[in-house]
Amino acid sequence: MKPPEQIYAVVEKTAHTDNWFRLLKKQLDIRVEKFVPHITLVRNIPVTSFDKLWPNFENRPFSETFTANSLTILQKETFVDYCEWRHYKELFFADKLAIF
């Protein structure tokens, strides 16, 4: 059985965001090759529902600017079927806001 799916918006790759996430990975000692900065819109969608929803999102443009005052980092076990994402760390930017 295939695990549930998710729909997310990928953070636009720019020199600014690439540098920001590179520094973040260095600061947190994150050593993963496949690192996809994104905002989850819907998660844990049953495969049958995902197959119905995805055509409505697949080519839909999405553009939004926002100011983040914190960043939530989640983690999951790597080699476990049907593992859940768990809260790993919350970073608060205080007066140093990240604008995307």
PDB file of N, CA and C in Angstrom:
ATOM      1  N   MET A   1       0.846  -1.193   0.000  1.00  0.00           N
ATOM      2  CA  MET A   1       0.000   0.000   0.000  1.00  0.00           C
ATOM      3  C   MET A   1       0.884   1.247   0.000  1.00  0.00           C
ATOM      4  N   LYS A   2       0.542   2.180  -0.822  1.00  0.00           N
ATOM      5  CA  LYS A   2       1.289   3.430  -0.953  1.00  0.00           C
ATOM      6  C   LYS A   2       0.950   4.363   0.217  1.00  0.00           C
ATOM      7  N   PRO A   3       1.967   5.049   0.783  1.00  0.00           N
ATOM      8  CA  PRO A   3       1.698   5.978   1.892  1.00  0.00           C
ATOM      9  C   PRO A   3       0.905   7.199   1.436  1.00  0.00           C
ATOM     10  N   PRO A   4       0.288   7.912   2.380  1.00  0.00           N
ATOM     11  CA  PRO A   4      -0.472   9.122   2.034  1.00  0.00           C
ATOM     12  C   PRO A   4       0.424  10.161   1.357  1.00  0.00           C
ATOM     13  N   GLU A   5      -0.201  11.014   0.585  1.00  0.00           N
ATOM     14  CA  GLU A   5       0.505  12.051  -0.166  1.00  0.00           C
ATOM     15  C   GLU A   5       0.341  13.408   0.519  1.00  0.00           C
ATOM     16  N   GLN A   6       1.044  14.408  -0.025  1.00  0.00           N
ATOM     17  CA  GLN A   6       0.880  15.780   0.437  1.00  0.00           C
ATOM     18  C   GLN A   6       0.955  16.719  -0.757  1.00  0.00           C
ATOM     19  N   ILE A   7       0.401  17.903  -0.568  1.00  0.00           N
ATOM     20  CA  ILE A   7       0.488  18.961  -1.574  1.00  0.00           C
ATOM     21  C   ILE A   7       1.168  20.140  -0.892  1.00  0.00           C
ATOM     22  N   TYR A   8       2.214  20.657  -1.543  1.00  0.00           N
ATOM     23  CA  TYR A   8       2.955  21.754  -0.933  1.00  0.00           C
ATOM     24  C   TYR A   8       3.379  22.769  -1.982  1.00  0.00           C
ATOM     25  N   ALA A   9       3.671  23.972  -1.498  1.00  0.00           N
ATOM     26  CA  ALA A   9       4.190  25.041  -2.351  1.00  0.00           C
ATOM     27  C   ALA A   9       5.694  25.130  -2.105  1.00  0.00           C
ATOM     28  N   VAL A  10       6.462  25.053  -3.165  1.00  0.00           N
ATOM     29  CA  VAL A  10       7.915  25.130  -3.058  1.00  0.00           C
ATOM     30  C   VAL A  10       8.324  26.595  -2.935  1.00  0.00           C
ATOM     31  N   VAL A  11       9.270  26.878  -2.055  1.00  0.00           N
ATOM     32  CA  VAL A  11       9.805  28.235  -1.909  1.00  0.00           C
ATOM     33  C   VAL A  11      10.643  28.540  -3.149  1.00  0.00           C
ATOM     34  N   GLU A  12      10.394  29.689  -3.766  1.00  0.00           N
ATOM     35  CA  GLU A  12      11.103  30.071  -4.989  1.00  0.00           C
ATOM     36  C   GLU A  12      12.609  30.122  -4.757  1.00  0.00           C
ATOM     37  N   LYS A  13      13.359  29.520  -5.682  1.00  0.00           N
ATOM     38  CA  LYS A  13      14.815  29.540  -5.589  1.00  0.00           C
ATOM     39  C   LYS A  13      15.344  30.865  -6.132  1.00  0.00           C
ATOM     40  N   THR A  14      15.975  31.608  -5.258  1.00  0.00           N
ATOM     41  CA  THR A  14      16.663  32.836  -5.645  1.00  0.00           C
ATOM     42  C   THR A  14      18.019  32.810  -4.947  1.00  0.00           C
ATOM     43  N   ALA A  15      18.895  33.721  -5.295  1.00  0.00           N
ATOM     44  CA  ALA A  15      20.185  33.797  -4.611  1.00  0.00           C
ATOM     45  C   ALA A  15      19.964  34.038  -3.118  1.00  0.00           C
ATOM     46  N   HIS A  16      18.970  34.874  -2.791  1.00  0.00           N
ATOM     47  CA  HIS A  16      18.672  35.193  -1.392  1.00  0.00           C
ATOM     48  C   HIS A  16      18.199  33.957  -0.625  1.00  0.00           C
ATOM     49  N   THR A  17      17.214  33.238  -1.178  1.00  0.00           N
ATOM     50  CA  THR A  17      16.696  32.063  -0.456  1.00  0.00           C
ATOM     51  C   THR A  17      17.728  30.941  -0.424  1.00  0.00           C
ATOM     52  N   ASP A  18      18.477  30.744  -1.519  1.00  0.00           N
ATOM     53  CA  ASP A  18      19.519  29.712  -1.512  1.00  0.00           C
ATOM     54  C   ASP A  18      20.547  29.987  -0.421  1.00  0.00           C
ATOM     55  N   ASN A  19      20.977  31.232  -0.308  1.00  0.00           N
ATOM     56  CA  ASN A  19      21.952  31.601   0.716  1.00  0.00           C
ATOM     57  C   ASN A  19      21.365  31.426   2.114  1.00  0.00           C
ATOM     58  N   TRP A  20      20.124  31.850   2.300  1.00  0.00           N
ATOM     59  CA  TRP A  20      19.465  31.748   3.608  1.00  0.00           C
ATOM     60  C   TRP A  20      19.380  30.295   4.060  1.00  0.00           C
ATOM     61  N   PHE A  21      18.932  29.409   3.157  1.00  0.00           N
ATOM     62  CA  PHE A  21      18.810  27.998   3.526  1.00  0.00           C
ATOM     63  C   PHE A  21      20.175  27.325   3.658  1.00  0.00           C
ATOM     64  N   ARG A  22      21.163  27.769   2.895  1.00  0.00           N
ATOM     65  CA  ARG A  22      22.516  27.228   3.047  1.00  0.00           C
ATOM     66  C   ARG A  22      23.054  27.559   4.441  1.00  0.00           C
ATOM     67  N   LEU A  23      22.867  28.808   4.862  1.00  0.00           N
ATOM     68  CA  LEU A  23      23.306  29.209   6.199  1.00  0.00           C
ATOM     69  C   LEU A  23      22.520  28.475   7.288  1.00  0.00           C
ATOM     70  N   LEU A  24      21.228  28.297   7.080  1.00  0.00           N
ATOM     71  CA  LEU A  24      20.399  27.572   8.040  1.00  0.00           C
ATOM     72  C   LEU A  24      20.878  26.130   8.185  1.00  0.00           C
ATOM     73  N   LYS A  25      21.134  25.460   7.056  1.00  0.00           N
ATOM     74  CA  LYS A  25      21.622  24.077   7.105  1.00  0.00           C
ATOM     75  C   LYS A  25      22.959  24.002   7.838  1.00  0.00           C
ATOM     76  N   LYS A  26      23.828  24.975   7.590  1.00  0.00           N
ATOM     77  CA  LYS A  26      25.128  24.991   8.263  1.00  0.00           C
ATOM     78  C   LYS A  26      24.947  25.213   9.764  1.00  0.00           C
ATOM     79  N   GLN A  27      24.109  26.172  10.131  1.00  0.00           N
ATOM     80  CA  GLN A  27      23.866  26.492  11.540  1.00  0.00           C
ATOM     81  C   GLN A  27      23.292  25.300  12.304  1.00  0.00           C
ATOM     82  N   LEU A  28      22.394  24.564  11.663  1.00  0.00           N
ATOM     83  CA  LEU A  28      21.733  23.431  12.320  1.00  0.00           C
ATOM     84  C   LEU A  28      22.440  22.107  12.058  1.00  0.00           C
ATOM     85  N   ASP A  29      23.552  22.157  11.333  1.00  0.00           N
ATOM     86  CA  ASP A  29      24.311  20.958  10.991  1.00  0.00           C
ATOM     87  C   ASP A  29      23.434  19.928  10.282  1.00  0.00           C
ATOM     88  N   ILE A  30      22.675  20.407   9.303  1.00  0.00           N
ATOM     89  CA  ILE A  30      21.802  19.533   8.516  1.00  0.00           C
ATOM     90  C   ILE A  30      22.607  19.024   7.327  1.00  0.00           C
ATOM     91  N   ARG A  31      22.721  17.710   7.216  1.00  0.00           N
ATOM     92  CA  ARG A  31      23.532  17.116   6.148  1.00  0.00           C
ATOM     93  C   ARG A  31      22.673  16.242   5.243  1.00  0.00           C
ATOM     94  N   VAL A  32      21.720  16.831   4.625  1.00  0.00           N
ATOM     95  CA  VAL A  32      20.879  16.075   3.695  1.00  0.00           C
ATOM     96  C   VAL A  32      21.062  16.643   2.293  1.00  0.00           C
ATOM     97  N   GLU A  33      21.080  15.760   1.323  1.00  0.00           N
ATOM     98  CA  GLU A  33      21.209  16.194  -0.065  1.00  0.00           C
ATOM     99  C   GLU A  33      19.868  16.681  -0.603  1.00  0.00           C
ATOM    100  N   LYS A  34      18.823  15.920  -0.315  1.00  0.00           N
ATOM    101  CA  LYS A  34      17.495  16.254  -0.831  1.00  0.00           C
ATOM    102  C   LYS A  34      16.794  17.157   0.187  1.00  0.00           C
ATOM    103  N   PHE A  35      16.955  18.437   0.019  1.00  0.00           N
ATOM    104  CA  PHE A  35      16.405  19.431   0.937  1.00  0.00           C
ATOM    105  C   PHE A  35      15.466  20.309   0.126  1.00  0.00           C
ATOM    106  N   VAL A  36      14.170  20.231   0.391  1.00  0.00           N
ATOM    107  CA  VAL A  36      13.176  20.969  -0.391  1.00  0.00           C
ATOM    108  C   VAL A  36      12.445  21.957   0.518  1.00  0.00           C
ATOM    109  N   PRO A  37      12.901  23.212   0.578  1.00  0.00           N
ATOM    110  CA  PRO A  37      12.173  24.211   1.364  1.00  0.00           C
ATOM    111  C   PRO A  37      10.771  24.393   0.780  1.00  0.00           C
ATOM    112  N   HIS A  38       9.758  24.237   1.624  1.00  0.00           N
ATOM    113  CA  HIS A  38       8.383  24.309   1.125  1.00  0.00           C
ATOM    114  C   HIS A  38       7.417  24.648   2.243  1.00  0.00           C
ATOM    115  N   ILE A  39       6.193  24.942   1.839  1.00  0.00           N
ATOM    116  CA  ILE A  39       5.094  25.188   2.772  1.00  0.00           C
ATOM    117  C   ILE A  39       4.029  24.147   2.467  1.00  0.00           C
ATOM    118  N   THR A  40       3.749  23.295   3.436  1.00  0.00           N
ATOM    119  CA  THR A  40       2.752  22.249   3.236  1.00  0.00           C
ATOM    120  C   THR A  40       1.362  22.859   3.236  1.00  0.00           C
ATOM    121  N   LEU A  41       0.599  22.557   2.195  1.00  0.00           N
ATOM    122  CA  LEU A  41      -0.780  23.035   2.093  1.00  0.00           C
ATOM    123  C   LEU A  41      -1.750  21.984   2.624  1.00  0.00           C
ATOM    124  N   VAL A  42      -1.536  20.727   2.239  1.00  0.00           N
ATOM    125  CA  VAL A  42      -2.376  19.615   2.687  1.00  0.00           C
ATOM    126  C   VAL A  42      -1.470  18.402   2.841  1.00  0.00           C
ATOM    127  N   ARG A  43      -1.618  17.670   3.941  1.00  0.00           N
ATOM    128  CA  ARG A  43      -0.785  16.481   4.108  1.00  0.00           C
ATOM    129  C   ARG A  43      -1.633  15.278   4.493  1.00  0.00           C
ATOM    130  N   ASN A  44      -1.022  14.125   4.416  1.00  0.00           N
ATOM    131  CA  ASN A  44      -1.676  12.852   4.749  1.00  0.00           C
ATOM    132  C   ASN A  44      -2.955  12.634   3.960  1.00  0.00           C
ATOM    133  N   ILE A  45      -2.897  12.934   2.678  1.00  0.00           N
ATOM    134  CA  ILE A  45      -4.055  12.739   1.807  1.00  0.00           C
ATOM    135  C   ILE A  45      -4.057  11.278   1.352  1.00  0.00           C
ATOM    136  N   PRO A  46      -5.153  10.570   1.523  1.00  0.00           N
ATOM    137  CA  PRO A  46      -5.216   9.209   0.976  1.00  0.00           C
ATOM    138  C   PRO A  46      -4.951   9.253  -0.532  1.00  0.00           C
ATOM    139  N   VAL A  47      -4.297   8.239  -1.037  1.00  0.00           N
ATOM    140  CA  VAL A  47      -3.890   8.217  -2.441  1.00  0.00           C
ATOM    141  C   VAL A  47      -5.068   8.449  -3.383  1.00  0.00           C
ATOM    142  N   THR A  48      -6.214   7.861  -3.091  1.00  0.00           N
ATOM    143  CA  THR A  48      -7.374   8.040  -3.981  1.00  0.00           C
ATOM    144  C   THR A  48      -7.824   9.495  -4.014  1.00  0.00           C
ATOM    145  N   SER A  49      -7.786  10.166  -2.877  1.00  0.00           N
ATOM    146  CA  SER A  49      -8.154  11.587  -2.833  1.00  0.00           C
ATOM    147  C   SER A  49      -7.090  12.440  -3.514  1.00  0.00           C
ATOM    148  N   PHE A  50      -5.828  12.089  -3.303  1.00  0.00           N
ATOM    149  CA  PHE A  50      -4.739  12.830  -3.935  1.00  0.00           C
ATOM    150  C   PHE A  50      -4.882  12.788  -5.456  1.00  0.00           C
ATOM    151  N   ASP A  51      -5.184  11.613  -5.983  1.00  0.00           N
ATOM    152  CA  ASP A  51      -5.332  11.467  -7.433  1.00  0.00           C
ATOM    153  C   ASP A  51      -6.440  12.363  -7.985  1.00  0.00           C
ATOM    154  N   LYS A  52      -7.443  12.651  -7.171  1.00  0.00           N
ATOM    155  CA  LYS A  52      -8.525  13.548  -7.599  1.00  0.00           C
ATOM    156  C   LYS A  52      -8.134  15.019  -7.430  1.00  0.00           C
ATOM    157  N   LEU A  53      -7.410  15.331  -6.351  1.00  0.00           N
ATOM    158  CA  LEU A  53      -7.039  16.718  -6.049  1.00  0.00           C
ATOM    159  C   LEU A  53      -5.885  17.242  -6.908  1.00  0.00           C
ATOM    160  N   TRP A  54      -4.889  16.402  -7.139  1.00  0.00           N
ATOM    161  CA  TRP A  54      -3.657  16.864  -7.763  1.00  0.00           C
ATOM    162  C   TRP A  54      -3.854  17.578  -9.096  1.00  0.00           C
ATOM    163  N   PRO A  55      -4.704  17.104 -10.001  1.00  0.00           N
ATOM    164  CA  PRO A  55      -4.878  17.833 -11.268  1.00  0.00           C
ATOM    165  C   PRO A  55      -5.329  19.288 -11.070  1.00  0.00           C
ATOM    166  N   ASN A  56      -5.986  19.594  -9.957  1.00  0.00           N
ATOM    167  CA  ASN A  56      -6.418  20.969  -9.684  1.00  0.00           C
ATOM    168  C   ASN A  56      -5.278  21.852  -9.185  1.00  0.00           C
ATOM    169  N   PHE A  57      -4.209  21.246  -8.676  1.00  0.00           N
ATOM    170  CA  PHE A  57      -3.088  22.006  -8.127  1.00  0.00           C
ATOM    171  C   PHE A  57      -1.841  21.959  -9.010  1.00  0.00           C
ATOM    172  N   GLU A  58      -1.722  20.931  -9.809  1.00  0.00           N
ATOM    173  CA  GLU A  58      -0.484  20.632 -10.528  1.00  0.00           C
ATOM    174  C   GLU A  58       0.088  21.822 -11.295  1.00  0.00           C
ATOM    175  N   ASN A  59      -0.722  22.533 -12.036  1.00  0.00           N
ATOM    176  CA  ASN A  59      -0.231  23.657 -12.838  1.00  0.00           C
ATOM    177  C   ASN A  59      -0.782  25.002 -12.386  1.00  0.00           C
ATOM    178  N   ARG A  60      -1.358  25.037 -11.206  1.00  0.00           N
ATOM    179  CA  ARG A  60      -1.934  26.281 -10.697  1.00  0.00           C
ATOM    180  C   ARG A  60      -0.818  27.184 -10.167  1.00  0.00           C
ATOM    181  N   PRO A  61      -0.716  28.396 -10.692  1.00  0.00           N
ATOM    182  CA  PRO A  61       0.317  29.301 -10.173  1.00  0.00           C
ATOM    183  C   PRO A  61      -0.034  29.765  -8.761  1.00  0.00           C
ATOM    184  N   PHE A  62       0.994  29.925  -7.956  1.00  0.00           N
ATOM    185  CA  PHE A  62       0.805  30.409  -6.592  1.00  0.00           C
ATOM    186  C   PHE A  62       1.953  31.351  -6.282  1.00  0.00           C
ATOM    187  N   SER A  63       1.618  32.559  -5.903  1.00  0.00           N
ATOM    188  CA  SER A  63       2.637  33.543  -5.567  1.00  0.00           C
ATOM    189  C   SER A  63       2.146  34.351  -4.384  1.00  0.00           C
ATOM    190  N   GLU A  64       2.930  34.358  -3.339  1.00  0.00           N
ATOM    191  CA  GLU A  64       2.551  35.084  -2.131  1.00  0.00           C
ATOM    192  C   GLU A  64       3.828  35.545  -1.441  1.00  0.00           C
ATOM    193  N   THR A  65       3.810  36.742  -0.928  1.00  0.00           N
ATOM    194  CA  THR A  65       4.917  37.261  -0.142  1.00  0.00           C
ATOM    195  C   THR A  65       4.468  37.316   1.305  1.00  0.00           C
ATOM    196  N   PHE A  66       5.361  36.956   2.200  1.00  0.00           N
ATOM    197  CA  PHE A  66       5.006  36.986   3.615  1.00  0.00           C
ATOM    198  C   PHE A  66       6.255  37.248   4.442  1.00  0.00           C
ATOM    199  N   THR A  67       6.049  37.657   5.660  1.00  0.00           N
ATOM    200  CA  THR A  67       7.130  37.862   6.608  1.00  0.00           C
ATOM    201  C   THR A  67       7.042  36.773   7.663  1.00  0.00           C
ATOM    202  N   ALA A  68       8.131  36.067   7.858  1.00  0.00           N
ATOM    203  CA  ALA A  68       8.158  34.981   8.843  1.00  0.00           C
ATOM    204  C   ALA A  68       8.854  35.457  10.108  1.00  0.00           C
ATOM    205  N   ASN A  69       8.209  35.240  11.261  1.00  0.00           N
ATOM    206  CA  ASN A  69       8.861  35.575  12.529  1.00  0.00           C
ATOM    207  C   ASN A  69       9.400  34.334  13.226  1.00  0.00           C
ATOM    208  N   SER A  70       9.128  33.158  12.632  1.00  0.00           N
ATOM    209  CA  SER A  70       9.690  31.918  13.159  1.00  0.00           C
ATOM    210  C   SER A  70       9.706  30.867  12.057  1.00  0.00           C
ATOM    211  N   LEU A  71      10.428  29.803  12.321  1.00  0.00           N
ATOM    212  CA  LEU A  71      10.514  28.685  11.393  1.00  0.00           C
ATOM    213  C   LEU A  71      10.367  27.407  12.197  1.00  0.00           C
ATOM    214  N   THR A  72       9.442  26.553  11.788  1.00  0.00           N
ATOM    215  CA  THR A  72       9.258  25.259  12.431  1.00  0.00           C
ATOM    216  C   THR A  72       9.967  24.213  11.592  1.00  0.00           C
ATOM    217  N   ILE A  73      10.826  23.447  12.224  1.00  0.00           N
ATOM    218  CA  ILE A  73      11.552  22.392  11.532  1.00  0.00           C
ATOM    219  C   ILE A  73      11.016  21.056  12.021  1.00  0.00           C
ATOM    220  N   LEU A  74      10.629  20.217  11.065  1.00  0.00           N
ATOM    221  CA  LEU A  74      10.096  18.898  11.376  1.00  0.00           C
ATOM    222  C   LEU A  74      11.111  17.843  10.965  1.00  0.00           C
ATOM    223  N   GLN A  75      11.007  16.667  11.568  1.00  0.00           N
ATOM    224  CA  GLN A  75      11.871  15.556  11.180  1.00  0.00           C
ATOM    225  C   GLN A  75      11.079  14.265  11.210  1.00  0.00           C
ATOM    226  N   LYS A  76      11.585  13.278  10.495  1.00  0.00           N
ATOM    227  CA  LYS A  76      10.977  11.949  10.544  1.00  0.00           C
ATOM    228  C   LYS A  76      12.082  10.915  10.428  1.00  0.00           C
ATOM    229  N   GLU A  77      11.785   9.705  10.879  1.00  0.00           N
ATOM    230  CA  GLU A  77      12.751   8.630  10.761  1.00  0.00           C
ATOM    231  C   GLU A  77      12.913   8.291   9.285  1.00  0.00           C
ATOM    232  N   THR A  78      14.122   7.971   8.904  1.00  0.00           N
ATOM    233  CA  THR A  78      14.421   7.800   7.493  1.00  0.00           C
ATOM    234  C   THR A  78      13.938   6.483   6.902  1.00  0.00           C
ATOM    235  N   PHE A  79      14.191   5.389   7.562  1.00  0.00           N
ATOM    236  CA  PHE A  79      13.929   4.085   6.957  1.00  0.00           C
ATOM    237  C   PHE A  79      12.765   3.353   7.610  1.00  0.00           C
ATOM    238  N   VAL A  80      11.724   4.091   7.954  1.00  0.00           N
ATOM    239  CA  VAL A  80      10.554   3.500   8.594  1.00  0.00           C
ATOM    240  C   VAL A  80       9.341   3.758   7.710  1.00  0.00           C
ATOM    241  N   ASP A  81       8.595   2.699   7.391  1.00  0.00           N
ATOM    242  CA  ASP A  81       7.372   2.874   6.604  1.00  0.00           C
ATOM    243  C   ASP A  81       6.328   3.603   7.434  1.00  0.00           C
ATOM    244  N   TYR A  82       5.607   4.495   6.799  1.00  0.00           N
ATOM    245  CA  TYR A  82       4.494   5.210   7.422  1.00  0.00           C
ATOM    246  C   TYR A  82       4.914   5.975   8.679  1.00  0.00           C
ATOM    247  N   CYS A  83       6.105   6.520   8.674  1.00  0.00           N
ATOM    248  CA  CYS A  83       6.541   7.302   9.828  1.00  0.00           C
ATOM    249  C   CYS A  83       5.876   8.675   9.794  1.00  0.00           C
ATOM    250  N   GLU A  84       5.819   9.303  10.933  1.00  0.00           N
ATOM    251  CA  GLU A  84       5.188  10.616  11.050  1.00  0.00           C
ATOM    252  C   GLU A  84       6.250  11.692  11.209  1.00  0.00           C
ATOM    253  N   TRP A  85       5.914  12.877  10.719  1.00  0.00           N
ATOM    254  CA  TRP A  85       6.770  14.033  10.950  1.00  0.00           C
ATOM    255  C   TRP A  85       6.570  14.477  12.389  1.00  0.00           C
ATOM    256  N   ARG A  86       7.679  14.803  13.049  1.00  0.00           N
ATOM    257  CA  ARG A  86       7.620  15.259  14.434  1.00  0.00           C
ATOM    258  C   ARG A  86       8.319  16.618  14.552  1.00  0.00           C
ATOM    259  N   HIS A  87       7.849  17.396  15.507  1.00  0.00           N
ATOM    260  CA  HIS A  87       8.452  18.706  15.769  1.00  0.00           C
ATOM    261  C   HIS A  87       9.903  18.496  16.198  1.00  0.00           C
ATOM    262  N   TYR A  88      10.824  19.170  15.534  1.00  0.00           N
ATOM    263  CA  TYR A  88      12.238  19.065  15.868  1.00  0.00           C
ATOM    264  C   TYR A  88      12.724  20.332  16.569  1.00  0.00           C
ATOM    265  N   LYS A  89      12.429  21.474  15.967  1.00  0.00           N
ATOM    266  CA  LYS A  89      12.936  22.725  16.524  1.00  0.00           C
ATOM    267  C   LYS A  89      12.102  23.889  16.009  1.00  0.00           C
ATOM    268  N   GLU A  90      11.965  24.905  16.837  1.00  0.00           N
ATOM    269  CA  GLU A  90      11.292  26.145  16.449  1.00  0.00           C
ATOM    270  C   GLU A  90      12.326  27.260  16.563  1.00  0.00           C
ATOM    271  N   LEU A  91      12.549  27.961  15.466  1.00  0.00           N
ATOM    272  CA  LEU A  91      13.492  29.075  15.471  1.00  0.00           C
ATOM    273  C   LEU A  91      12.711  30.376  15.409  1.00  0.00           C
ATOM    274  N   PHE A  92      12.971  31.253  16.363  1.00  0.00           N
ATOM    275  CA  PHE A  92      12.307  32.551  16.397  1.00  0.00           C
ATOM    276  C   PHE A  92      13.304  33.608  15.938  1.00  0.00           C
ATOM    277  N   PHE A  93      12.880  34.446  15.010  1.00  0.00           N
ATOM    278  CA  PHE A  93      13.773  35.424  14.415  1.00  0.00           C
ATOM    279  C   PHE A  93      13.841  36.738  15.185  1.00  0.00           C
ATOM    280  N   ALA A  94      12.972  36.923  16.164  1.00  0.00           N
ATOM    281  CA  ALA A  94      12.932  38.144  16.980  1.00  0.00           C
ATOM    282  C   ALA A  94      12.838  39.366  16.072  1.00  0.00           C
ATOM    283  N   ASP A  95      13.799  40.274  16.171  1.00  0.00           N
ATOM    284  CA  ASP A  95      13.737  41.492  15.359  1.00  0.00           C
ATOM    285  C   ASP A  95      14.412  41.303  13.994  1.00  0.00           C
ATOM    286  N   LYS A  96      14.883  40.095  13.711  1.00  0.00           N
ATOM    287  CA  LYS A  96      15.519  39.806  12.425  1.00  0.00           C
ATOM    288  C   LYS A  96      14.570  38.948  11.604  1.00  0.00           C
ATOM    289  N   LEU A  97      13.590  39.572  10.999  1.00  0.00           N
ATOM    290  CA  LEU A  97      12.563  38.855  10.256  1.00  0.00           C
ATOM    291  C   LEU A  97      13.089  38.370   8.909  1.00  0.00           C
ATOM    292  N   ALA A  98      12.594  37.227   8.493  1.00  0.00           N
ATOM    293  CA  ALA A  98      12.924  36.694   7.172  1.00  0.00           C
ATOM    294  C   ALA A  98      11.779  37.035   6.235  1.00  0.00           C
ATOM    295  N   ILE A  99      12.067  37.742   5.177  1.00  0.00           N
ATOM    296  CA  ILE A  99      11.029  38.145   4.229  1.00  0.00           C
ATOM    297  C   ILE A  99      11.200  37.342   2.947  1.00  0.00           C
ATOM    298  N   PHE A 100      10.136  36.665   2.547  1.00  0.00           N
ATOM    299  CA  PHE A 100      10.148  35.845   1.329  1.00  0.00           C
ATOM    300  C   PHE A 100       9.133  36.381   0.365  1.00  0.00           C
TER     301      PHE A 100
END
